[in-house]
Coordinates of C-alpha atoms and ligand atoms in Angstrom, one line a residue:
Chain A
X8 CA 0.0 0.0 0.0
X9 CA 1.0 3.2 -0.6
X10 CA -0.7 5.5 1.5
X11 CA 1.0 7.1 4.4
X12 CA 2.1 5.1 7.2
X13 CA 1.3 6.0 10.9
X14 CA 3.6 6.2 13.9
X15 CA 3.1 3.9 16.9
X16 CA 3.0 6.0 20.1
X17 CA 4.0 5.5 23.1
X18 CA 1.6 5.2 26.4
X19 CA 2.6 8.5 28.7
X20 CA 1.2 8.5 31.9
X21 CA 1.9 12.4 32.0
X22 CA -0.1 13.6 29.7
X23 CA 1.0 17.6 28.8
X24 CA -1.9 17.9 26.0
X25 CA -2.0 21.5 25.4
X26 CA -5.7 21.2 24.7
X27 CA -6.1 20.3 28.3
X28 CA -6.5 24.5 28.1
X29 CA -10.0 23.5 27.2
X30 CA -12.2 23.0 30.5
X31 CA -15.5 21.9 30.9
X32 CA -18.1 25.0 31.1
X33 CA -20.1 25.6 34.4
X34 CA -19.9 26.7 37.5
X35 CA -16.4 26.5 39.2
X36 CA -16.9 27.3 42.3
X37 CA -20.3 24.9 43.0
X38 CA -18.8 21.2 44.6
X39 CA -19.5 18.7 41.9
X40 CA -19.6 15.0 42.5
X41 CA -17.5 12.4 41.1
X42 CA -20.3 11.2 38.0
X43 CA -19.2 9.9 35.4
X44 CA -21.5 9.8 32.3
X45 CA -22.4 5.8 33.2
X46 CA -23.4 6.6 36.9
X47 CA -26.5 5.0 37.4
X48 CA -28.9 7.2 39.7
X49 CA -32.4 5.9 41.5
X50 CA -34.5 8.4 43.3
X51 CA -35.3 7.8 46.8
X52 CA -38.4 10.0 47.0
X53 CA -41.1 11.6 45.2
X54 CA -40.5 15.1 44.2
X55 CA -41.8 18.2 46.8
X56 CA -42.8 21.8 45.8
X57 CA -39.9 22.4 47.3
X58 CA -37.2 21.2 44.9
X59 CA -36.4 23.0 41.6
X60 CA -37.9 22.0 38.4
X61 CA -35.5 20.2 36.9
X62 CA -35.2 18.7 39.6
X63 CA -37.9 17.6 40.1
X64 CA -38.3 16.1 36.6
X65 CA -34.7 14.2 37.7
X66 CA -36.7 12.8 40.5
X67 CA -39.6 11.9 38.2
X68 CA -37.2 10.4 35.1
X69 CA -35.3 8.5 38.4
X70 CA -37.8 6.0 39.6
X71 CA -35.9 3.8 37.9
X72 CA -32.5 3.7 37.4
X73 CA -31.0 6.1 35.0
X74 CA -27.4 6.8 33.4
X75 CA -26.1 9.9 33.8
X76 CA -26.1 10.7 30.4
X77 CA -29.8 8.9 29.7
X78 CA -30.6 12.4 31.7
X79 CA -28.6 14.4 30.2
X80 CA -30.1 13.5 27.1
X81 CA -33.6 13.4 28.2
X82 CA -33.5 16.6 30.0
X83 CA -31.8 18.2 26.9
X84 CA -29.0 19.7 29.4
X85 CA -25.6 19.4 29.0
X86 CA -23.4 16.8 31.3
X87 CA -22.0 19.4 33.5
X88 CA -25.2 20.9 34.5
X89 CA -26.8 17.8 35.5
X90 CA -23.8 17.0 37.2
X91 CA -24.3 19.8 39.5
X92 CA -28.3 19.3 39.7
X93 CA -27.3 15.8 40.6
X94 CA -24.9 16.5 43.1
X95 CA -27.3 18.6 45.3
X96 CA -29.9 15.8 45.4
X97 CA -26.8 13.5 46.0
X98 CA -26.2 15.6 49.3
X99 CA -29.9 16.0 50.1
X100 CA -30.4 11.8 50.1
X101 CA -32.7 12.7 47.2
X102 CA -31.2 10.5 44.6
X103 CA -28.5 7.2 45.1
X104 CA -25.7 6.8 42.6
X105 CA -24.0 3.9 41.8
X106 CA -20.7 4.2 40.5
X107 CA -19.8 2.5 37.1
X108 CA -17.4 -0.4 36.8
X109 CA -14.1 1.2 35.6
X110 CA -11.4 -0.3 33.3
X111 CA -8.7 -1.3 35.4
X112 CA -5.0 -1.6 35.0
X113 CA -5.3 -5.6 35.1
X114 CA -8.9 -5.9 33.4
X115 CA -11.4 -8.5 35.3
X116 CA -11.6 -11.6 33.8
X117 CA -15.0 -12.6 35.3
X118 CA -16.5 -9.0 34.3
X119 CA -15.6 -9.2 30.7
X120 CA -17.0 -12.9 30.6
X121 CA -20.1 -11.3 31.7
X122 CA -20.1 -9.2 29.1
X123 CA -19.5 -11.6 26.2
X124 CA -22.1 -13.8 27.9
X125 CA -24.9 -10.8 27.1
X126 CA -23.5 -9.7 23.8
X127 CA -23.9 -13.6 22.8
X128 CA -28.0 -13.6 23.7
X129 CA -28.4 -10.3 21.4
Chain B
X14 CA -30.3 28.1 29.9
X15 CA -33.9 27.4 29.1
X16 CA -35.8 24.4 30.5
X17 CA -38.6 23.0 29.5
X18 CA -41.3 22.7 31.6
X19 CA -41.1 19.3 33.2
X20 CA -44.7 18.3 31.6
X21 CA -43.1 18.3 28.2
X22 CA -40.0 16.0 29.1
X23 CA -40.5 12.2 27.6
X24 CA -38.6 10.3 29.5
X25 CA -37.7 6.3 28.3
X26 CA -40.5 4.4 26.9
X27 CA -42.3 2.2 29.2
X28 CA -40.3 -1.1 27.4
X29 CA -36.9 0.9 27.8
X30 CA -37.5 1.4 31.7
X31 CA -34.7 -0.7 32.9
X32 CA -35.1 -2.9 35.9
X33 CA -34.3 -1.7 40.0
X34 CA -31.8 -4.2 39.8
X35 CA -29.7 -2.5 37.0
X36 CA -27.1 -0.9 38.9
X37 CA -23.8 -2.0 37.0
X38 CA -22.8 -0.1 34.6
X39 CA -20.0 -0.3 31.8
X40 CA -18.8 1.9 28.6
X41 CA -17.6 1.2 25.3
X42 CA -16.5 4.2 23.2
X43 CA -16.4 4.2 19.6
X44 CA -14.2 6.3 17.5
X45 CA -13.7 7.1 14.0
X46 CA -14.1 9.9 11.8
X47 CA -16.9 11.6 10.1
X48 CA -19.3 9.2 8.3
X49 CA -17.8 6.4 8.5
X50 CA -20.6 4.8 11.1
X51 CA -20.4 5.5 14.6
X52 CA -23.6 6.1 14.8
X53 CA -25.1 3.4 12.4
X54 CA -23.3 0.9 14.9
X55 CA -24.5 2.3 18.3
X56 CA -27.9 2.1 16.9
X57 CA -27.6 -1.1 15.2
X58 CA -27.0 -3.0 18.4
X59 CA -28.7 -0.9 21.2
X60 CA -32.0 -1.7 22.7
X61 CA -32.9 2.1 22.7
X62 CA -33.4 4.6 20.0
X63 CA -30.0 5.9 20.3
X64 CA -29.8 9.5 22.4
X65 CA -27.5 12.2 22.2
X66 CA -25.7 13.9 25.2
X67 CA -23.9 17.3 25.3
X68 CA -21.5 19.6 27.1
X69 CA -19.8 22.7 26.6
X70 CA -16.1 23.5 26.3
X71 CA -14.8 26.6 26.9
X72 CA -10.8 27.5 26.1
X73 CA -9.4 29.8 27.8
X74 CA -7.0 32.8 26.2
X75 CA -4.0 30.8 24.9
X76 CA -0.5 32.7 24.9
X77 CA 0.2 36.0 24.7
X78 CA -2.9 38.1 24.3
X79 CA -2.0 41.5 22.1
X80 CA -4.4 43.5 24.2
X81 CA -3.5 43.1 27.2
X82 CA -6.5 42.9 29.4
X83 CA -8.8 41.1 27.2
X84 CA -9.6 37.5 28.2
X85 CA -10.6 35.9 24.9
X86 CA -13.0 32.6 25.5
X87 CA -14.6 30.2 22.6
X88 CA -17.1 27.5 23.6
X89 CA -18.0 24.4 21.7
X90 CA -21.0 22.0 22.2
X91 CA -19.6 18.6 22.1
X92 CA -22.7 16.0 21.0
X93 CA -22.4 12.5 21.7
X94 CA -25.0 9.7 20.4
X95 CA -25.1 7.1 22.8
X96 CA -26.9 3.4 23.0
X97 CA -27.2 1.0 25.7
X98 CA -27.5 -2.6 26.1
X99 CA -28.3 -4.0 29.0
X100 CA -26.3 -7.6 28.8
X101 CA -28.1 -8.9 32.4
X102 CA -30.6 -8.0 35.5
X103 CA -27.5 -6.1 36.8
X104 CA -25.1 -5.0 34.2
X105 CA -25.3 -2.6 31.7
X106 CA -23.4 -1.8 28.2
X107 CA -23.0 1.3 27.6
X108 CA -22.2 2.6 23.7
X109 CA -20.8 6.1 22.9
X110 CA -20.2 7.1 19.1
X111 CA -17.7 10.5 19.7
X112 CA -18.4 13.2 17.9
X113 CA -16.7 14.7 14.6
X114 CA -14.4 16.8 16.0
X115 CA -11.1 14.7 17.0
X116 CA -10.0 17.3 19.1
X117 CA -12.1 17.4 21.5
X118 CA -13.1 13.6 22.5
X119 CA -10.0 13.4 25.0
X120 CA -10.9 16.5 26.8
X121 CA -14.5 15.0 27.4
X122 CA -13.5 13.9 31.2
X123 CA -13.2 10.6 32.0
X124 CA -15.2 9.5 28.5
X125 CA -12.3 7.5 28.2
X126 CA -10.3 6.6 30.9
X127 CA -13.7 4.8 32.9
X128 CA -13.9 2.7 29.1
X129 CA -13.2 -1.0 29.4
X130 CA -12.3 -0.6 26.0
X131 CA -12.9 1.4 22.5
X132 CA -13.4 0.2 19.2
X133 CA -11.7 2.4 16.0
X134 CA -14.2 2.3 13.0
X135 CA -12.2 2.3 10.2
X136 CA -12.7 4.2 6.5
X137 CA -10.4 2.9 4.7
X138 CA -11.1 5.2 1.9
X139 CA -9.4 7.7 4.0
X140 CA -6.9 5.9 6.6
X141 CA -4.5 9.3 8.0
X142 CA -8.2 10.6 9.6
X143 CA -7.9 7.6 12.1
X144 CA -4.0 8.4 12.2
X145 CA -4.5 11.2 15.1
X146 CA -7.1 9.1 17.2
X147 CA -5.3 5.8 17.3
X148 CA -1.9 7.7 18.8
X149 CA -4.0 9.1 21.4
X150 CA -5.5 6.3 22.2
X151 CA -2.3 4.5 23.1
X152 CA -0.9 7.2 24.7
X153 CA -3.6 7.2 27.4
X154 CA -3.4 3.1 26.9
X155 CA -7.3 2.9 26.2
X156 CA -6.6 -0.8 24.4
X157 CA -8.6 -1.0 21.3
X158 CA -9.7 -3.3 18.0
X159 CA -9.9 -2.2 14.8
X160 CA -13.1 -2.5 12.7
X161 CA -12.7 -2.2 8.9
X162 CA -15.9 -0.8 7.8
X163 CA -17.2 -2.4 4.6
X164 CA -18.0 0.5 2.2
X165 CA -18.9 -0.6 -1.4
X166 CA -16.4 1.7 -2.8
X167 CA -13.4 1.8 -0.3
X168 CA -10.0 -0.1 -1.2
X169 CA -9.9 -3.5 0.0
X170 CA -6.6 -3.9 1.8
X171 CA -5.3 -7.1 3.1
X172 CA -5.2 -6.9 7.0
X173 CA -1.7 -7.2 6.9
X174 CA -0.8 -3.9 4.4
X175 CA -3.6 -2.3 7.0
X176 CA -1.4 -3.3 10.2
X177 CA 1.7 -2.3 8.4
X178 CA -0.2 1.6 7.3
X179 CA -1.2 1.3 10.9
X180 CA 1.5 0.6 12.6
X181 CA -0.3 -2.1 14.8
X182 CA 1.1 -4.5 16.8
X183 CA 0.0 -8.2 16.0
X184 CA -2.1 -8.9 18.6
X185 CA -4.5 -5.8 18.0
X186 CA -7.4 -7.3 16.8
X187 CA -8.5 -5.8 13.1
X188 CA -11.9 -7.0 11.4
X189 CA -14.4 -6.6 8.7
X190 CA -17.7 -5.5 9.8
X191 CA -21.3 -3.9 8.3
X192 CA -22.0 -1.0 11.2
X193 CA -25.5 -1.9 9.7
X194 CA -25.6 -5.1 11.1
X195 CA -26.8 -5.7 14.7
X196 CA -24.6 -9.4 14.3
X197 CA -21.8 -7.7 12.8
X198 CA -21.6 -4.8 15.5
X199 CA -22.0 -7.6 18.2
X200 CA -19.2 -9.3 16.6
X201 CA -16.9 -6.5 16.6
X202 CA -18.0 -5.7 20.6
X203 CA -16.9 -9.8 21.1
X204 CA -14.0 -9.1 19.1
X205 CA -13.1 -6.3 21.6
X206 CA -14.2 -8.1 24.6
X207 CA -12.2 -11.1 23.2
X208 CA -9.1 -9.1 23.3
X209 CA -9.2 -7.3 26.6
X210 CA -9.9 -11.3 28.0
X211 CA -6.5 -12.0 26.4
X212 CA -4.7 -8.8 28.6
X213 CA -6.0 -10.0 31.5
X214 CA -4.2 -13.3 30.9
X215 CA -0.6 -12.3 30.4
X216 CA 1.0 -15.8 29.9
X217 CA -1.9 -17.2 29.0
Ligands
GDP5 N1 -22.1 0.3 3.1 C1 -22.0 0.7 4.4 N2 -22.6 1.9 4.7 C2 -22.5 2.2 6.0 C3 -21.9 1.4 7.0 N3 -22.0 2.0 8.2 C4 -22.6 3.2 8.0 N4 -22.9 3.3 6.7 C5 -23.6 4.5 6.1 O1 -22.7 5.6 6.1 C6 -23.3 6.8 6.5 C7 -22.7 7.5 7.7 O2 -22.9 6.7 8.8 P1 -23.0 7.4 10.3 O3 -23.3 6.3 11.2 O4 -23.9 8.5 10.3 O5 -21.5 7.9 10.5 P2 -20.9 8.7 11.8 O6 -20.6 10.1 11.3 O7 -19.6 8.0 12.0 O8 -21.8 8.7 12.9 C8 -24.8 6.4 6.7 O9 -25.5 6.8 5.5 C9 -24.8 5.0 6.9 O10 -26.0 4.3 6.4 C10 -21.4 0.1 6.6 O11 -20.9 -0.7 7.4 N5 -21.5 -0.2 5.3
MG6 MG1 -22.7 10.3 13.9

């Protein structure tokens, strides 16, 4: 073939990307809890009057349980902001999260058979 | 930032309501660039219309700034289309098809360093685009396969002349699919699957 050839790279733990200039938008100063797009949340009550709308329709989209981006995308609001509305229901007990299951430097045999063992019934 | 009025929010349709005991989550991410079927694949094997999440990216003033002073700022909206597959009671798949821009799918935080894995969808009609995404990849040692897509008109090159353009090492998986396909796309997932299996198994 005569097209270009790419250049294997190295891994590098310390990444200096410049782009890393580029920050996710929202509000710096708020707390915002560890969610990662595959955070599962579950609502642990019924919305109140009390709670802000889209809060409210978290709540309500949260009976059962939700990725973080499944309301992201059904809210139409971008991932940072529902990060934050999440985190405030996180610290009021409104909503549970569950953490997703991460790659890992030595990857878990048993998970990844569980995995091949769904993909195989689809 | 407008938001609707929670009346007018669908949420998932009553069959895509996933059971209480879905609390295990995992992510996929699928790169490649522009049309060459990210998208096509997330849908073809997820049990939900495939959705699209967003965020916003804001660089800061980059080097020295002529008028001193004046901060300048750019945002981008990043769009991802997403699908889901939910491979028990528990555990869940999770599919994201990055968007266009190469750029800016490392800076998404934690998109991919939470991955088990990613798959690169290959064009092979225009090979350098996956050049960029494929160095990055092993840079942050994301392991990934490599999935030829079968467009009537692209070049067929043997695998091997691919690894070589590539620079791949042998035991990178690299196979033929149809994004199309909901068998095909589950194949190249396996495939993927497959090969992190092998990692875990050093001297196996
Ligand atoms: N022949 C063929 N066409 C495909 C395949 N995958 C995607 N396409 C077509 O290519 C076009 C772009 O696909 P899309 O999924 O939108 O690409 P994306 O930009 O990577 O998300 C669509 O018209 C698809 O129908 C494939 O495996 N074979
Ligand atoms: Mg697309």
């Amino acid at each position: 073939m005569s097209a270009p050839r790419r250049e294997r790279r190295k891994a590098d733990p310390a990444l200096s990307d410049p782009e890393r200039l580029y920050v996710i938008t929202g509000d710096t100063d708020g707390e915002r809890a560890a969610l990662d797009l595959v955070t599962m949340v579950v609502a642990q009550a019924e919305p109140s009057p009390t709670v802000q709308p889209e809060q409210a329709a978290i709540l309500r989209l949260c009976r059962a349980p939700l990725s973080v981006a499944e309301i992201s995308a059904y809210l139409s609001l971008p991932f940072s902001v529902v990060t934050s509305l999440l985190t405030e229901l996180l610290a009021t007990e409104l909503i549970e999260s569950r953490a997703p299951i991460v790659r890992a430097a030595l990857p878990d045999r048993s998970l990844l058979e569980a995995v091949m063992h769904g993909l195989q019934k689809l | 930032m407008d938001f609707r009025s929670s009346d007018t929010i669908t949420g998932p349709r009553s069959e895509d309501v996933l059971p209480t005991t879905a609390t295990a989550a995992v992510k996929v991410v699928i790169v490649g660039g522009f049309g060459v079927g990210k998208t096509t694949m997330v849908g073809s094997v997820s049990e939900i219309r495939p959705l699209t999440t967003e965020e916003t990216m804001t660089q800061a003033g980059v080097g020295v700034d002529d008028n001193a002073g004046v901060e300048s700022k750019t945002s981008t909206t990043v769009a991802m289309d997403f699908g889901r597959i939910s491979l028990s009671e528990e555990l869940i798949l999770y599919l994201f098809g990055t968007p266009g821009q190469e750029r800016f799918w490392f800076l998404w935080n934690g998109l991919f360093e939470g991955a088990l894995g990613a798959v690169v969808l290959l064009d092979t009609r225009r090979l350098q685009v996956s050049f960029d995404v494929i160095g990055r990849l092993e840079e942050r040692g994301v392991p990934f396969v490599v999935a030829v897509n079968t467009f009537p008109d692209a070049p067929n090159h043997p695998v091997e002349a691919l690894r070589n353009a590539l620079d791949l090492p042998e035991e990178v998986p690299i196979i033929d699919c149809d994004a199309r396909l909901r068998t095909s796309s589950r194949d190249v997932l396996m495939t993927l699957m497959r090969y992190l299996h092998s990692l875990a198994v050093p001297f196996a």
